[in-house]
Short mmCIF file of C-alpha atoms and ligand atoms in Angstrom, two decimals:
data_model
loop_
_atom_site.label_atom_id
_atom_site.label_comp_id
_atom_site.label_asym_id
_atom_site.label_seq_id
_atom_site.Cartn_x
_atom_site.Cartn_y
_atom_site.Cartn_z
CA MET A 1333 4.60 13.00 19.34
CA PRO A 1334 7.06 11.78 16.77
CA ASN A 1335 6.71 10.20 13.47
CA LEU A 1336 3.21 11.57 12.83
CA THR A 1337 3.03 11.15 9.04
CA ASN A 1338 0.91 9.25 6.54
CA TYR A 1339 1.51 8.79 2.77
CA HIS A 1340 -1.15 6.30 1.96
CA SER A 1341 -4.80 7.69 2.09
CA HIS A 1342 -8.08 7.81 0.25
CA CYS A 1343 -10.99 10.28 0.12
CA SER A 1344 -14.14 10.86 -1.74
CA PHE A 1345 -12.27 11.25 -5.11
CA CYS A 1346 -12.02 7.33 -4.95
CA ASP A 1347 -13.38 5.14 -2.34
CA GLY A 1348 -12.71 7.14 0.71
CA LYS A 1349 -15.65 7.98 2.87
CA ALA A 1350 -15.16 11.81 3.32
CA PRO A 1351 -13.94 14.86 1.37
CA LEU A 1352 -10.20 15.30 1.11
CA GLU A 1353 -10.19 18.33 3.35
CA ALA A 1354 -11.80 16.35 6.23
CA PHE A 1355 -8.74 14.06 6.15
CA VAL A 1356 -6.31 16.83 6.13
CA GLU A 1357 -8.17 18.56 9.05
CA SER A 1358 -7.96 15.28 11.04
CA ALA A 1359 -4.19 14.96 10.33
CA VAL A 1360 -3.65 18.55 11.32
CA GLY A 1361 -5.68 18.07 14.55
CA LEU A 1362 -3.46 15.13 15.53
CA GLY A 1363 -0.43 17.17 14.94
CA PHE A 1364 0.84 15.37 11.81
CA THR A 1365 3.87 17.00 10.12
CA SER A 1366 3.11 15.65 6.70
CA TYR A 1367 0.32 13.84 4.94
CA GLY A 1368 -0.06 12.34 1.44
CA VAL A 1369 -3.10 11.93 -0.54
CA SER A 1370 -3.14 8.89 -2.63
CA SER A 1371 -6.50 8.03 -4.42
CA HIS A 1372 -6.75 4.86 -6.41
CA ALA A 1373 -5.41 5.88 -9.78
CA PRO A 1374 -7.58 5.66 -12.86
CA LEU A 1375 -8.10 2.14 -14.34
CA PRO A 1376 -8.70 1.39 -17.98
CA PHE A 1377 -12.25 0.11 -17.13
CA PRO A 1378 -15.07 1.65 -15.00
CA ALA A 1379 -14.32 0.98 -11.32
CA LYS A 1380 -16.45 2.56 -8.43
CA TRP A 1381 -13.31 2.48 -6.14
CA ALA A 1382 -10.91 4.46 -8.31
CA LEU A 1383 -10.45 7.95 -9.40
CA GLU A 1384 -12.04 8.71 -12.86
CA GLN A 1385 -9.53 9.84 -15.34
CA GLU A 1386 -11.74 12.96 -16.16
CA ARG A 1387 -11.47 14.01 -12.41
CA VAL A 1388 -7.70 13.82 -12.31
CA GLY A 1389 -7.46 17.55 -12.96
CA ASP A 1390 -9.90 18.37 -10.13
CA TYR A 1391 -8.17 16.07 -7.85
CA LEU A 1392 -4.78 17.70 -8.31
CA ALA A 1393 -6.29 21.20 -8.11
CA GLU A 1394 -8.08 20.34 -4.77
CA ILE A 1395 -4.71 19.09 -3.35
CA GLU A 1396 -3.00 22.34 -4.56
CA ARG A 1397 -5.80 24.52 -2.88
CA LEU A 1398 -5.35 22.59 0.45
CA LYS A 1399 -1.53 22.91 0.20
CA LYS A 1400 -2.06 26.64 0.16
CA LYS A 1401 -4.71 26.74 2.74
CA PHE A 1402 -2.76 24.52 5.30
CA CYS A 1403 0.63 25.97 4.44
CA GLY A 1404 2.75 26.27 7.58
CA GLN A 1405 0.61 23.76 9.44
CA ILE A 1406 1.33 20.54 7.50
CA GLU A 1407 3.34 19.38 4.42
CA LEU A 1408 0.83 18.16 1.92
CA TYR A 1409 1.67 15.81 -0.91
CA ALA A 1410 -0.14 14.64 -4.09
CA ALA A 1411 0.00 11.03 -4.90
CA MET A 1412 -1.83 8.07 -6.36
CA GLU A 1413 -2.00 4.46 -5.49
CA ILE A 1414 -1.39 2.94 -8.97
CA ASP A 1415 -2.36 -0.52 -9.79
CA TYR A 1416 -0.02 -3.11 -11.48
CA LEU A 1417 -2.51 -4.72 -13.97
CA ASN A 1418 -0.48 -5.98 -16.87
CA GLU A 1419 2.15 -4.79 -19.32
CA GLU A 1420 0.11 -1.83 -20.47
CA GLN A 1421 -1.21 -0.69 -17.12
CA HIS A 1422 1.23 0.09 -14.22
CA PRO A 1423 2.93 2.93 -12.43
CA ALA A 1424 5.71 3.29 -15.03
CA ILE A 1425 3.57 4.10 -17.99
CA ASP A 1426 3.86 7.58 -19.39
CA TYR A 1427 0.47 8.70 -18.29
CA PHE A 1428 1.28 8.22 -14.62
CA GLN A 1429 4.85 9.42 -14.91
CA GLN A 1430 3.86 12.72 -16.51
CA LEU A 1431 1.12 13.54 -14.00
CA SER A 1432 2.50 16.26 -11.58
CA LEU A 1433 2.59 13.95 -8.49
CA ASP A 1434 4.90 14.29 -5.66
CA TYR A 1435 5.29 10.43 -5.33
CA ARG A 1436 3.61 7.26 -6.43
CA ILE A 1437 2.60 3.99 -4.79
CA GLY A 1438 2.69 0.67 -6.60
CA SER A 1439 0.11 -1.97 -5.53
CA VAL A 1440 -1.32 -5.17 -6.69
CA HIS A 1441 -4.98 -5.80 -6.06
CA ILE A 1442 -6.07 -7.47 -9.31
CA VAL A 1443 -4.59 -10.48 -11.08
CA TYR A 1444 -5.65 -12.33 -14.12
CA THR A 1445 -6.60 -16.06 -14.24
CA PRO A 1446 -4.70 -18.33 -16.79
CA GLU A 1447 -7.80 -17.81 -18.99
CA GLY A 1448 -7.42 -14.05 -18.79
CA LYS A 1449 -10.27 -13.28 -16.39
CA MET A 1450 -9.66 -10.42 -13.97
CA ILE A 1451 -9.83 -11.25 -10.27
CA ASP A 1452 -9.69 -8.92 -7.23
CA THR A 1453 -7.63 -10.51 -4.59
CA ASP A 1454 -8.34 -7.61 -2.25
CA THR A 1455 -11.76 -8.84 -1.29
CA ASN A 1456 -13.43 -10.56 1.74
CA ALA A 1457 -12.54 -14.02 2.73
CA GLU A 1458 -15.87 -15.39 1.40
CA ASN A 1459 -15.38 -13.92 -2.11
CA PHE A 1460 -11.85 -15.08 -2.11
CA LYS A 1461 -12.86 -18.67 -1.37
CA GLN A 1462 -15.39 -18.52 -4.17
CA ILE A 1463 -12.81 -17.17 -6.66
CA LEU A 1464 -10.47 -19.89 -5.53
CA GLU A 1465 -13.01 -22.64 -6.25
CA GLN A 1466 -14.58 -21.17 -9.41
CA ASP A 1467 -11.47 -19.71 -11.16
CA PHE A 1468 -8.56 -21.75 -9.80
CA ARG A 1469 -10.31 -25.14 -9.21
CA GLY A 1470 -9.21 -24.88 -5.62
CA ASP A 1471 -5.62 -24.51 -6.55
CA LEU A 1472 -4.41 -21.98 -3.88
CA LYS A 1473 -0.78 -22.25 -4.87
CA GLN A 1474 -1.63 -21.31 -8.45
CA LEU A 1475 -3.45 -18.12 -7.25
CA VAL A 1476 -0.63 -17.27 -4.92
CA ALA A 1477 1.90 -17.75 -7.70
CA ILE A 1478 0.12 -15.48 -9.98
CA TYR A 1479 -0.10 -12.82 -7.31
CA PHE A 1480 3.66 -12.90 -6.74
CA GLU A 1481 4.36 -12.95 -10.48
CA SER A 1482 2.35 -9.70 -10.81
CA SER A 1483 4.07 -8.18 -7.85
CA MET A 1484 7.48 -9.08 -9.17
CA ARG A 1485 6.68 -7.59 -12.57
CA MET A 1486 5.55 -4.38 -10.94
CA LEU A 1487 8.98 -4.22 -9.27
CA GLU A 1488 10.66 -4.82 -12.63
CA TYR A 1489 8.84 -1.89 -14.32
CA GLY A 1490 9.31 0.43 -11.36
CA GLY A 1491 8.05 4.02 -11.65
CA PHE A 1492 6.82 4.30 -7.98
CA ASP A 1493 8.30 5.29 -4.68
CA PHE A 1494 7.09 2.36 -2.42
CA VAL A 1495 5.18 -0.80 -2.54
CA GLY A 1496 1.70 -0.69 -1.21
CA HIS A 1497 0.61 -3.36 1.35
CA ALA A 1498 3.15 -6.30 0.35
CA ASN A 1499 1.84 -9.73 0.88
CA LYS A 1500 -1.71 -8.55 1.55
CA ILE A 1501 -3.04 -11.73 -0.12
CA SER A 1502 -1.64 -13.73 2.93
CA TYR A 1503 -4.80 -12.93 5.04
CA ASN A 1504 -7.15 -14.46 2.56
CA VAL A 1505 -4.83 -17.36 1.91
CA GLU A 1506 -4.75 -18.07 5.55
CA GLN A 1507 -8.53 -18.20 5.61
CA CYS A 1508 -8.30 -20.99 2.99
CA ASP A 1509 -5.33 -22.88 4.21
CA PRO A 1510 -3.75 -21.95 7.61
CA PHE A 1511 -0.53 -23.68 6.75
CA LEU A 1512 0.47 -22.54 3.26
CA THR A 1513 1.92 -19.18 4.43
CA GLN A 1514 4.02 -21.01 7.00
CA GLY A 1515 5.80 -23.35 4.51
CA GLU A 1516 9.07 -22.95 2.68
CA TRP A 1517 7.28 -22.58 -0.70
CA TYR A 1518 5.54 -19.38 0.41
CA LYS A 1519 8.57 -18.11 2.34
CA LYS A 1520 10.66 -18.40 -0.86
CA LYS A 1521 8.09 -16.30 -2.84
CA LEU A 1522 8.29 -13.58 -0.13
CA THR A 1523 12.02 -13.72 0.11
CA ASP A 1524 12.50 -13.52 -3.72
CA PHE A 1525 10.01 -10.55 -3.73
CA PHE A 1526 11.87 -8.52 -1.12
CA ALA A 1527 15.21 -9.39 -2.66
CA LEU A 1528 14.04 -7.77 -5.78
CA VAL A 1529 12.62 -4.74 -3.72
CA ALA A 1530 16.25 -4.45 -2.33
CA GLU A 1531 17.86 -4.83 -5.84
CA LYS A 1532 15.64 -2.02 -7.22
CA GLU A 1533 16.24 0.13 -4.21
CA LEU A 1534 12.62 0.54 -3.55
CA ARG A 1535 10.76 1.28 -0.28
CA VAL A 1536 8.15 -0.91 1.41
CA GLU A 1537 5.31 0.52 3.51
CA ILE A 1538 4.04 -1.09 6.70
CA ASN A 1539 0.20 -0.74 6.03
CA THR A 1540 -1.71 -0.45 9.24
CA LYS A 1541 -5.24 -0.38 7.86
CA ALA A 1542 -6.28 -3.95 9.00
CA TYR A 1543 -4.72 -3.66 12.42
CA LEU A 1544 -7.88 -2.63 14.30
CA SER A 1545 -10.20 -5.05 12.40
CA LYS A 1546 -7.88 -8.05 11.81
CA GLY A 1547 -4.95 -7.56 14.19
CA CYS A 1548 -2.22 -7.62 11.49
CA PHE A 1549 -0.09 -5.38 9.36
CA PHE A 1550 0.93 -5.88 5.74
CA PRO A 1551 3.59 -6.99 5.19
CA ARG A 1552 2.97 -9.25 8.21
CA ILE A 1553 5.11 -8.72 11.29
CA GLU A 1554 6.58 -12.20 10.70
CA ASN A 1555 7.88 -10.89 7.43
CA TRP A 1556 9.68 -7.96 8.89
CA LYS A 1557 12.83 -9.77 9.52
CA ILE A 1558 13.22 -10.22 5.77
CA LEU A 1559 12.97 -6.36 5.42
CA LYS A 1560 15.69 -5.96 8.03
CA LYS A 1561 17.91 -8.63 6.47
CA PHE A 1562 17.83 -6.76 3.17
CA ASN A 1563 17.99 -3.31 4.76
CA ILE A 1564 14.87 -2.27 2.96
CA PRO A 1565 13.79 1.29 3.85
CA ILE A 1566 10.06 1.44 5.15
CA VAL A 1567 7.33 3.97 5.68
CA VAL A 1568 4.41 3.32 7.99
CA ASN A 1569 0.94 4.21 6.53
CA SER A 1570 -2.71 3.93 7.70
CA ASP A 1571 -4.29 3.65 4.19
CA ALA A 1572 -7.10 5.63 5.82
CA HIS A 1573 -10.51 5.61 4.10
CA ARG A 1574 -12.10 7.64 7.06
CA PRO A 1575 -10.70 10.92 8.56
CA GLU A 1576 -10.78 9.47 12.07
CA LEU A 1577 -8.54 6.60 10.99
CA VAL A 1578 -5.54 8.70 9.71
CA ASN A 1579 -3.31 7.40 12.50
CA ALA A 1580 -5.05 4.00 13.01
CA GLY A 1581 -2.56 1.25 13.89
CA ARG A 1582 0.43 3.49 13.15
CA MET A 1583 1.60 3.81 16.74
CA GLU A 1584 1.34 0.10 17.26
CA ALA A 1585 3.44 -0.53 14.14
CA LEU A 1586 6.11 2.03 15.10
CA GLU A 1587 6.31 0.44 18.47
CA ALA A 1588 6.66 -3.12 17.08
CA LEU A 1589 9.29 -1.95 14.57
CA GLN A 1590 11.29 -0.31 17.40
CA GLU A 1591 11.05 -3.54 19.43
CA MET A 1592 12.47 -5.54 16.49
CA GLY A 1593 15.49 -3.27 16.29
CA PHE A 1594 14.44 -0.95 13.43
CA ARG A 1595 16.02 2.51 13.93
CA THR A 1596 14.40 4.71 11.23
CA VAL A 1597 11.28 5.26 9.09
CA GLY A 1598 10.91 7.13 5.93
CA GLU A 1599 9.19 10.59 5.93
CA LEU A 1600 8.80 13.25 3.24
CA HIS A 1601 10.56 16.55 4.17
CA ALA A 1602 10.53 19.35 1.59
CA GLY A 1603 9.60 16.77 -0.95
CA LYS A 1604 12.42 14.39 -0.31
CA TRP A 1605 12.38 10.99 1.41
CA VAL A 1606 14.49 11.04 4.42
CA GLU A 1607 15.08 8.51 7.18
CA MET A 1608 13.86 9.80 10.42
CA PRO A 1609 14.77 8.14 13.78
CA LEU A 1610 12.08 6.05 15.37
CA GLU A 1611 11.42 8.27 18.46
CA GLY A 1612 10.64 6.55 21.73
CA MET A 1613 7.10 5.15 21.19
CA GLY A 1614 5.32 4.98 24.47
CA CYS A 1615 8.31 6.59 26.47
CA ASN A 1616 8.69 9.98 27.95
CA PHE A 1617 7.56 12.03 24.98
ZN1 ZN B 2048 -4.48 -0.82 -2.00
ZN1 ZN B 2049 -5.13 2.18 -0.54
#
């Protein structure tokens, strides 16, 4: 089977549901050629879902141990999914740049209200609706605009290899207003975002985590033509939180990419990103 890789994954060092080794075993069992471990990076406040700063040493040591243990069976990589929070906390700061990581993911989950209150946009639709009413007086456009401002600033700072789940907010936005994401205002936000991704020569992941439960990828399949237009390199990741889901939704995404005329996906080989051909999903392989 071709293109069996994943570079966005979690484990019990953050909010993943099993020890790191169980994920690697699952990937090896499926015949993966490479696998990247990317726990949520430490945050400047206590958060159950993120790696604690005091455990970073243990985290890196465990990946090192598994690199040796599974040497010859799979290429294993050490990474972190790093939040863009504000000017002080983002992937490009010295702390994250100096850690011995093989690559870095830049993601936006949290944004700030105009009053400076922290909001997690990556929540269920019910909570999202509540946030919208309580903290944005129902002004969905303001919330979306702030999300894209944070996302754009993350690109300006850089310091990471690929963008995690771009436009993930769209799912919750659609639960509040099914028309907003279809309009020109939203499309311009997205186009400006991907234009900057291209200008900064960054990569975008197709995140398949929600495919089984919600039937969509992030960025959304409707957005992929913008990726194509700007010739943005991609990587297809499952964002697995359970070992049995390391490949969940990936084959469907690879097939859809091929149908849309994409020819390659990014994979790490000997520590370098290379463009590998999309190889005949569902054909005679
Ligand atoms: Zn994330
Ligand atoms: Zn993640």
